[in-house]
Amino acid sequence: MLVIKNVLDAKMLQALRAMIDEAQFIDGKKTAGFRAKRVKKNEQLARDDKKAKEVKRRVLERLRLHPEFKSAALPRRVQSPLISRYQPGMEYGRHSDDALMGTEPRYRTDLSVTLFLSEPDSYKGGELVVSSSLGEQKVKLAAGSAFLYASGNLHWVAPVEEGERLAAVTWVESYIRDHGQRELLYDLHKVCRRLSRDAADWLETDLAFKTYSNLLRRWSEN
Ligand code: NI
């Protein structure tokens, strides 16, 4: 589980929220899986809305370009995001995300991403809660920041009591299926970047990069 800050800057957020204001929302149940339908009570931007398409395109682009996201998720495919809205009384009850999504050939969901689009003090409730072996983690981030977590974890969105919660959610099929392997690569990548900055000429820096590349070569799936 990881927080990725500043996926969207203030200017981009403002532009996206203005577009979202003009777009059409539909019942979120339309895109929910068999079991999730029971508990999903929110709204989403209509799939074929022109403004919605532009919002999704920009969100996807920013996310894919973010260096921390690339390093942590090692994304092979990122689904076009859903833009969801929760008004007072709305929530998304406990569920896990479908393992395979999209049209044929479908893709595996390794990681789920929630990108917060509303400032946390503009609504009450509405925390994303992720339940794992470490317990329950409640997440409510600054607008423009994203939370990345394993799609197989049970999770839910607590009821919104006041205000409006806007978020973009999407899923990642990673080149690295195994969460432990992906974490090793993420840490090692950090070491490599630091060495590259502070010890550019060391043989050991080349060895660290070599090791990173060879682990990626050994573990990545296509
Ligand atoms: Ni979910």
PDB file of C-alpha atoms and ligand atoms in Angstrom:
ATOM      1  CA  MET A   1       0.000   0.000   0.000  1.00  0.00           C
ATOM      2  CA  LEU A   2       1.413   3.311  -1.021  1.00  0.00           C
ATOM      3  CA  VAL A   3       0.518   6.991  -1.167  1.00  0.00           C
ATOM      4  CA  ILE A   4       1.528   8.729  -4.374  1.00  0.00           C
ATOM      5  CA  LYS A   5       1.493  12.478  -3.909  1.00  0.00           C
ATOM      6  CA  ASN A   6       0.920  15.186  -6.497  1.00  0.00           C
ATOM      7  CA  VAL A   7      -0.361  13.131  -9.371  1.00  0.00           C
ATOM      8  CA  LEU A   8      -2.399  16.203 -10.289  1.00  0.00           C
ATOM      9  CA  ASP A   9      -1.429  19.790  -9.523  1.00  0.00           C
ATOM     10  CA  ALA A  10      -3.884  22.483  -8.401  1.00  0.00           C
ATOM     11  CA  LYS A  11      -4.356  23.859 -11.904  1.00  0.00           C
ATOM     12  CA  MET A  12      -5.138  20.470 -13.400  1.00  0.00           C
ATOM     13  CA  LEU A  13      -7.524  19.667 -10.530  1.00  0.00           C
ATOM     14  CA  GLN A  14      -9.409  22.863 -11.108  1.00  0.00           C
ATOM     15  CA  ALA A  15      -9.695  22.165 -14.843  1.00  0.00           C
ATOM     16  CA  LEU A  16     -10.846  18.584 -14.249  1.00  0.00           C
ATOM     17  CA  ARG A  17     -13.425  19.564 -11.643  1.00  0.00           C
ATOM     18  CA  ALA A  18     -14.842  22.197 -14.002  1.00  0.00           C
ATOM     19  CA  MET A  19     -15.232  19.556 -16.726  1.00  0.00           C
ATOM     20  CA  ILE A  20     -16.739  17.078 -14.282  1.00  0.00           C
ATOM     21  CA  ASP A  21     -19.308  19.712 -13.246  1.00  0.00           C
ATOM     22  CA  GLU A  22     -20.597  19.807 -16.813  1.00  0.00           C
ATOM     23  CA  ALA A  23     -20.572  16.078 -17.425  1.00  0.00           C
ATOM     24  CA  GLN A  24     -23.374  13.603 -16.934  1.00  0.00           C
ATOM     25  CA  PHE A  25     -23.395  11.137 -14.033  1.00  0.00           C
ATOM     26  CA  ILE A  26     -25.095   7.743 -13.982  1.00  0.00           C
ATOM     27  CA  ASP A  27     -25.762   5.092 -11.330  1.00  0.00           C
ATOM     28  CA  GLY A  28     -22.499   3.389 -10.327  1.00  0.00           C
ATOM     29  CA  LYS A  29     -24.149  -0.029 -10.239  1.00  0.00           C
ATOM     30  CA  LYS A  30     -23.854  -0.140 -14.037  1.00  0.00           C
ATOM     31  CA  THR A  31     -20.154  -0.995 -13.833  1.00  0.00           C
ATOM     32  CA  ALA A  32     -20.214  -3.105 -10.676  1.00  0.00           C
ATOM     33  CA  GLY A  33     -19.537  -6.824 -10.663  1.00  0.00           C
ATOM     34  CA  PHE A  34     -22.048  -9.430  -9.510  1.00  0.00           C
ATOM     35  CA  ARG A  35     -21.444  -9.145  -5.770  1.00  0.00           C
ATOM     36  CA  ALA A  36     -20.353  -5.509  -5.672  1.00  0.00           C
ATOM     37  CA  LYS A  37     -23.731  -4.418  -7.096  1.00  0.00           C
ATOM     38  CA  ARG A  38     -25.348  -5.160  -3.724  1.00  0.00           C
ATOM     39  CA  VAL A  39     -23.235  -2.626  -1.904  1.00  0.00           C
ATOM     40  CA  LYS A  40     -22.295  -0.003  -4.473  1.00  0.00           C
ATOM     41  CA  LYS A  41     -24.195   3.221  -3.927  1.00  0.00           C
ATOM     42  CA  ASN A  42     -22.498   6.001  -5.847  1.00  0.00           C
ATOM     43  CA  GLU A  43     -22.558   7.781  -9.181  1.00  0.00           C
ATOM     44  CA  GLN A  44     -20.129   7.689 -12.057  1.00  0.00           C
ATOM     45  CA  LEU A  45     -19.455   9.748 -15.110  1.00  0.00           C
ATOM     46  CA  ALA A  46     -21.265   8.290 -18.098  1.00  0.00           C
ATOM     47  CA  ARG A  47     -18.911   6.275 -20.283  1.00  0.00           C
ATOM     48  CA  ASP A  48     -19.724   7.956 -23.593  1.00  0.00           C
ATOM     49  CA  ASP A  49     -19.932  11.535 -22.287  1.00  0.00           C
ATOM     50  CA  LYS A  50     -17.498  13.706 -24.244  1.00  0.00           C
ATOM     51  CA  LYS A  51     -16.292  15.695 -21.222  1.00  0.00           C
ATOM     52  CA  ALA A  52     -15.926  12.473 -19.245  1.00  0.00           C
ATOM     53  CA  LYS A  53     -13.666  11.006 -21.909  1.00  0.00           C
ATOM     54  CA  GLU A  54     -11.371  14.021 -21.718  1.00  0.00           C
ATOM     55  CA  VAL A  55     -11.246  13.877 -17.913  1.00  0.00           C
ATOM     56  CA  LYS A  56     -10.354  10.183 -18.016  1.00  0.00           C
ATOM     57  CA  ARG A  57      -7.717  10.699 -20.683  1.00  0.00           C
ATOM     58  CA  ARG A  58      -5.969  13.397 -18.651  1.00  0.00           C
ATOM     59  CA  VAL A  59      -6.102  11.441 -15.389  1.00  0.00           C
ATOM     60  CA  LEU A  60      -4.706   8.356 -17.068  1.00  0.00           C
ATOM     61  CA  GLU A  61      -1.922  10.320 -18.724  1.00  0.00           C
ATOM     62  CA  ARG A  62      -0.823  11.998 -15.481  1.00  0.00           C
ATOM     63  CA  LEU A  63      -0.865   8.744 -13.594  1.00  0.00           C
ATOM     64  CA  ARG A  64       1.115   6.834 -16.193  1.00  0.00           C
ATOM     65  CA  LEU A  65       3.780   9.523 -16.367  1.00  0.00           C
ATOM     66  CA  HIS A  66       4.256   9.763 -12.609  1.00  0.00           C
ATOM     67  CA  PRO A  67       7.723   8.358 -11.763  1.00  0.00           C
ATOM     68  CA  GLU A  68       6.696   7.011  -8.359  1.00  0.00           C
ATOM     69  CA  PHE A  69       3.682   5.240  -9.867  1.00  0.00           C
ATOM     70  CA  LYS A  70       5.836   3.696 -12.595  1.00  0.00           C
ATOM     71  CA  SER A  71       8.405   2.514 -10.103  1.00  0.00           C
ATOM     72  CA  ALA A  72       5.912   1.097  -7.601  1.00  0.00           C
ATOM     73  CA  ALA A  73       3.299  -0.399  -9.950  1.00  0.00           C
ATOM     74  CA  LEU A  74       5.456  -1.439 -12.920  1.00  0.00           C
ATOM     75  CA  PRO A  75       2.301  -1.090 -14.998  1.00  0.00           C
ATOM     76  CA  ARG A  76       1.747  -3.217 -18.048  1.00  0.00           C
ATOM     77  CA  ARG A  77      -1.776  -1.979 -18.542  1.00  0.00           C
ATOM     78  CA  VAL A  78      -3.777   0.693 -16.770  1.00  0.00           C
ATOM     79  CA  GLN A  79      -7.508   0.753 -17.271  1.00  0.00           C
ATOM     80  CA  SER A  80      -9.296   3.945 -18.235  1.00  0.00           C
ATOM     81  CA  PRO A  81     -10.424   5.357 -14.868  1.00  0.00           C
ATOM     82  CA  LEU A  82     -13.940   5.586 -13.518  1.00  0.00           C
ATOM     83  CA  ILE A  83     -14.832   8.980 -12.101  1.00  0.00           C
ATOM     84  CA  SER A  84     -17.050   8.451  -9.094  1.00  0.00           C
ATOM     85  CA  ARG A  85     -19.119  10.839  -7.035  1.00  0.00           C
ATOM     86  CA  TYR A  86     -20.511  10.270  -3.556  1.00  0.00           C
ATOM     87  CA  GLN A  87     -23.118  12.619  -2.196  1.00  0.00           C
ATOM     88  CA  PRO A  88     -24.488  12.531   1.355  1.00  0.00           C
ATOM     89  CA  GLY A  89     -25.816   9.058   2.155  1.00  0.00           C
ATOM     90  CA  MET A  90     -23.777   7.347  -0.569  1.00  0.00           C
ATOM     91  CA  GLU A  91     -21.159   4.681   0.118  1.00  0.00           C
ATOM     92  CA  TYR A  92     -19.522   1.634  -1.399  1.00  0.00           C
ATOM     93  CA  GLY A  93     -19.762  -1.322   0.943  1.00  0.00           C
ATOM     94  CA  ARG A  94     -17.209  -4.036   1.592  1.00  0.00           C
ATOM     95  CA  HIS A  95     -16.030  -5.910  -1.502  1.00  0.00           C
ATOM     96  CA  SER A  96     -12.973  -7.128  -3.373  1.00  0.00           C
ATOM     97  CA  ASP A  97     -12.347  -6.174  -6.991  1.00  0.00           C
ATOM     98  CA  ASP A  98     -12.858  -8.601  -9.860  1.00  0.00           C
ATOM     99  CA  ALA A  99      -9.643 -10.431 -10.810  1.00  0.00           C
ATOM    100  CA  LEU A 100     -10.221 -10.010 -14.545  1.00  0.00           C
ATOM    101  CA  MET A 101     -11.743  -6.915 -16.099  1.00  0.00           C
ATOM    102  CA  GLY A 102     -12.445  -5.303 -19.443  1.00  0.00           C
ATOM    103  CA  THR A 103     -13.359  -6.862 -22.742  1.00  0.00           C
ATOM    104  CA  GLU A 104     -11.585  -9.885 -24.253  1.00  0.00           C
ATOM    105  CA  PRO A 105      -8.728 -10.323 -23.922  1.00  0.00           C
ATOM    106  CA  ARG A 106      -9.407  -9.259 -20.366  1.00  0.00           C
ATOM    107  CA  TYR A 107      -6.647  -8.175 -18.069  1.00  0.00           C
ATOM    108  CA  ARG A 108      -5.694  -9.079 -14.551  1.00  0.00           C
ATOM    109  CA  THR A 109      -6.161  -6.538 -11.782  1.00  0.00           C
ATOM    110  CA  ASP A 110      -3.089  -6.578  -9.544  1.00  0.00           C
ATOM    111  CA  LEU A 111      -3.403  -3.103  -8.085  1.00  0.00           C
ATOM    112  CA  SER A 112      -6.282  -0.755  -7.429  1.00  0.00           C
ATOM    113  CA  VAL A 113      -5.799   3.004  -7.472  1.00  0.00           C
ATOM    114  CA  THR A 114      -7.932   5.713  -5.896  1.00  0.00           C
ATOM    115  CA  LEU A 115      -7.018   9.231  -6.945  1.00  0.00           C
ATOM    116  CA  PHE A 116      -8.699  11.772  -4.692  1.00  0.00           C
ATOM    117  CA  LEU A 117     -10.239  14.733  -6.535  1.00  0.00           C
ATOM    118  CA  SER A 118     -11.977  16.533  -3.625  1.00  0.00           C
ATOM    119  CA  GLU A 119     -10.159  18.281  -0.800  1.00  0.00           C
ATOM    120  CA  PRO A 120     -10.479  16.185   2.370  1.00  0.00           C
ATOM    121  CA  ASP A 121     -12.027  19.023   4.383  1.00  0.00           C
ATOM    122  CA  SER A 122     -14.765  19.575   1.792  1.00  0.00           C
ATOM    123  CA  TYR A 123     -16.660  16.403   2.793  1.00  0.00           C
ATOM    124  CA  LYS A 124     -17.347  14.419   5.950  1.00  0.00           C
ATOM    125  CA  GLY A 125     -16.896  10.628   5.979  1.00  0.00           C
ATOM    126  CA  GLY A 126     -16.040   9.006   2.654  1.00  0.00           C
ATOM    127  CA  GLU A 127     -12.771   7.396   3.769  1.00  0.00           C
ATOM    128  CA  LEU A 128     -11.414   4.574   1.649  1.00  0.00           C
ATOM    129  CA  VAL A 129     -10.855   1.685   4.051  1.00  0.00           C
ATOM    130  CA  VAL A 130      -8.553  -1.172   3.052  1.00  0.00           C
ATOM    131  CA  SER A 131      -8.511  -4.305   5.163  1.00  0.00           C
ATOM    132  CA  SER A 132      -5.364  -6.426   5.105  1.00  0.00           C
ATOM    133  CA  SER A 133      -3.366  -8.634   7.452  1.00  0.00           C
ATOM    134  CA  LEU A 134      -2.154  -5.400   9.065  1.00  0.00           C
ATOM    135  CA  GLY A 135      -5.695  -4.381  10.003  1.00  0.00           C
ATOM    136  CA  GLU A 136      -7.884  -1.685   8.565  1.00  0.00           C
ATOM    137  CA  GLN A 137      -6.265   1.322   6.977  1.00  0.00           C
ATOM    138  CA  LYS A 138      -8.412   4.449   6.594  1.00  0.00           C
ATOM    139  CA  VAL A 139      -7.365   6.661   3.751  1.00  0.00           C
ATOM    140  CA  LYS A 140      -8.454  10.203   2.951  1.00  0.00           C
ATOM    141  CA  LEU A 141      -5.832  12.033   0.965  1.00  0.00           C
ATOM    142  CA  ALA A 142      -5.313  15.540  -0.333  1.00  0.00           C
ATOM    143  CA  ALA A 143      -6.904  16.227  -3.707  1.00  0.00           C
ATOM    144  CA  GLY A 144      -4.451  15.181  -6.418  1.00  0.00           C
ATOM    145  CA  SER A 145      -2.902  12.347  -4.385  1.00  0.00           C
ATOM    146  CA  ALA A 146      -3.460   8.670  -5.095  1.00  0.00           C
ATOM    147  CA  PHE A 147      -3.562   5.513  -2.991  1.00  0.00           C
ATOM    148  CA  LEU A 148      -2.297   2.261  -4.449  1.00  0.00           C
ATOM    149  CA  TYR A 149      -3.246  -1.110  -2.929  1.00  0.00           C
ATOM    150  CA  ALA A 150      -3.544  -4.780  -3.799  1.00  0.00           C
ATOM    151  CA  SER A 151      -6.819  -5.403  -5.637  1.00  0.00           C
ATOM    152  CA  GLY A 152      -7.373  -8.638  -3.726  1.00  0.00           C
ATOM    153  CA  ASN A 153      -7.845  -6.875  -0.389  1.00  0.00           C
ATOM    154  CA  LEU A 154     -11.324  -6.295   0.964  1.00  0.00           C
ATOM    155  CA  HIS A 155     -12.075  -2.582   0.893  1.00  0.00           C
ATOM    156  CA  TRP A 156     -14.932  -0.104   1.085  1.00  0.00           C
ATOM    157  CA  VAL A 157     -15.793   3.575   0.986  1.00  0.00           C
ATOM    158  CA  ALA A 158     -17.367   4.823   4.217  1.00  0.00           C
ATOM    159  CA  PRO A 159     -20.656   6.721   3.902  1.00  0.00           C
ATOM    160  CA  VAL A 160     -20.343  10.380   2.981  1.00  0.00           C
ATOM    161  CA  GLU A 161     -22.186  12.434   5.574  1.00  0.00           C
ATOM    162  CA  GLU A 162     -21.735  15.936   4.204  1.00  0.00           C
ATOM    163  CA  GLY A 163     -20.317  17.485   1.065  1.00  0.00           C
ATOM    164  CA  GLU A 164     -19.291  15.635  -2.059  1.00  0.00           C
ATOM    165  CA  ARG A 165     -16.493  13.151  -2.622  1.00  0.00           C
ATOM    166  CA  LEU A 166     -15.077  12.963  -6.139  1.00  0.00           C
ATOM    167  CA  ALA A 167     -12.452  10.350  -6.992  1.00  0.00           C
ATOM    168  CA  ALA A 168     -10.950   8.608  -9.971  1.00  0.00           C
ATOM    169  CA  VAL A 169     -10.481   4.862  -9.577  1.00  0.00           C
ATOM    170  CA  THR A 170      -8.583   2.525 -11.820  1.00  0.00           C
ATOM    171  CA  TRP A 171      -6.784  -0.814 -11.960  1.00  0.00           C
ATOM    172  CA  VAL A 172      -3.337  -1.908 -12.976  1.00  0.00           C
ATOM    173  CA  GLU A 173      -2.085  -5.110 -14.482  1.00  0.00           C
ATOM    174  CA  SER A 174       1.553  -5.111 -13.435  1.00  0.00           C
ATOM    175  CA  TYR A 175       4.489  -6.706 -15.206  1.00  0.00           C
ATOM    176  CA  ILE A 176       5.135  -8.210 -11.778  1.00  0.00           C
ATOM    177  CA  ARG A 177       2.216 -10.248 -10.477  1.00  0.00           C
ATOM    178  CA  ASP A 178       3.711 -11.027  -7.071  1.00  0.00           C
ATOM    179  CA  HIS A 179       3.394  -8.209  -4.523  1.00  0.00           C
ATOM    180  CA  GLY A 180       6.536  -9.253  -2.641  1.00  0.00           C
ATOM    181  CA  GLN A 181       8.646  -9.271  -5.790  1.00  0.00           C
ATOM    182  CA  ARG A 182       7.235  -5.924  -6.832  1.00  0.00           C
ATOM    183  CA  GLU A 183       8.109  -4.429  -3.458  1.00  0.00           C
ATOM    184  CA  LEU A 184      11.696  -5.722  -3.721  1.00  0.00           C
ATOM    185  CA  LEU A 185      12.016  -4.077  -7.122  1.00  0.00           C
ATOM    186  CA  TYR A 186      10.516  -0.818  -5.879  1.00  0.00           C
ATOM    187  CA  ASP A 187      13.013  -0.638  -3.007  1.00  0.00           C
ATOM    188  CA  LEU A 188      15.938  -1.600  -5.187  1.00  0.00           C
ATOM    189  CA  HIS A 189      14.920   0.999  -7.750  1.00  0.00           C
ATOM    190  CA  LYS A 190      15.140   3.647  -5.026  1.00  0.00           C
ATOM    191  CA  VAL A 191      18.642   2.450  -4.150  1.00  0.00           C
ATOM    192  CA  CYS A 192      19.622   2.619  -7.813  1.00  0.00           C
ATOM    193  CA  ARG A 193      18.330   6.162  -8.240  1.00  0.00           C
ATOM    194  CA  ARG A 194      20.162   7.347  -5.122  1.00  0.00           C
ATOM    195  CA  LEU A 195      23.413   5.694  -6.157  1.00  0.00           C
ATOM    196  CA  SER A 196      23.056   7.127  -9.600  1.00  0.00           C
ATOM    197  CA  ARG A 197      22.848  10.596  -8.088  1.00  0.00           C
ATOM    198  CA  ASP A 198      25.460  10.298  -5.345  1.00  0.00           C
ATOM    199  CA  ALA A 199      27.872   7.700  -6.691  1.00  0.00           C
ATOM    200  CA  ALA A 200      27.508   7.889 -10.454  1.00  0.00           C
ATOM    201  CA  ASP A 201      30.954   6.442 -11.190  1.00  0.00           C
ATOM    202  CA  TRP A 202      30.990   3.484  -8.835  1.00  0.00           C
ATOM    203  CA  LEU A 203      31.162  -0.015 -10.218  1.00  0.00           C
ATOM    204  CA  GLU A 204      28.681  -0.901  -7.465  1.00  0.00           C
ATOM    205  CA  THR A 205      26.172   1.521  -8.963  1.00  0.00           C
ATOM    206  CA  ASP A 206      26.358  -0.373 -12.240  1.00  0.00           C
ATOM    207  CA  LEU A 207      25.999  -3.627 -10.324  1.00  0.00           C
ATOM    208  CA  ALA A 208      22.887  -2.351  -8.542  1.00  0.00           C
ATOM    209  CA  PHE A 209      21.335  -1.344 -11.888  1.00  0.00           C
ATOM    210  CA  LYS A 210      22.361  -4.658 -13.394  1.00  0.00           C
ATOM    211  CA  THR A 211      20.718  -6.526 -10.532  1.00  0.00           C
ATOM    212  CA  TYR A 212      17.542  -4.472 -10.867  1.00  0.00           C
ATOM    213  CA  SER A 213      17.357  -5.146 -14.596  1.00  0.00           C
ATOM    214  CA  ASN A 214      18.085  -8.830 -14.224  1.00  0.00           C
ATOM    215  CA  LEU A 215      15.429  -9.311 -11.542  1.00  0.00           C
ATOM    216  CA  LEU A 216      12.946  -7.469 -13.741  1.00  0.00           C
ATOM    217  CA  ARG A 217      13.962  -9.672 -16.671  1.00  0.00           C
ATOM    218  CA  ARG A 218      13.574 -12.798 -14.560  1.00  0.00           C
ATOM    219  CA  TRP A 219      10.208 -11.930 -13.020  1.00  0.00           C
ATOM    220  CA  SER A 220       8.315  -9.828 -15.572  1.00  0.00           C
ATOM    221  CA  GLU A 221       5.425 -11.389 -17.459  1.00  0.00           C
ATOM    222  CA  ASN A 222       4.058 -10.488 -20.833  1.00  0.00           C
TER     223      ASN A 222
HETATM  224 NI    NI B   1     -13.265  -1.748  -5.276  1.00  0.00          NI
END
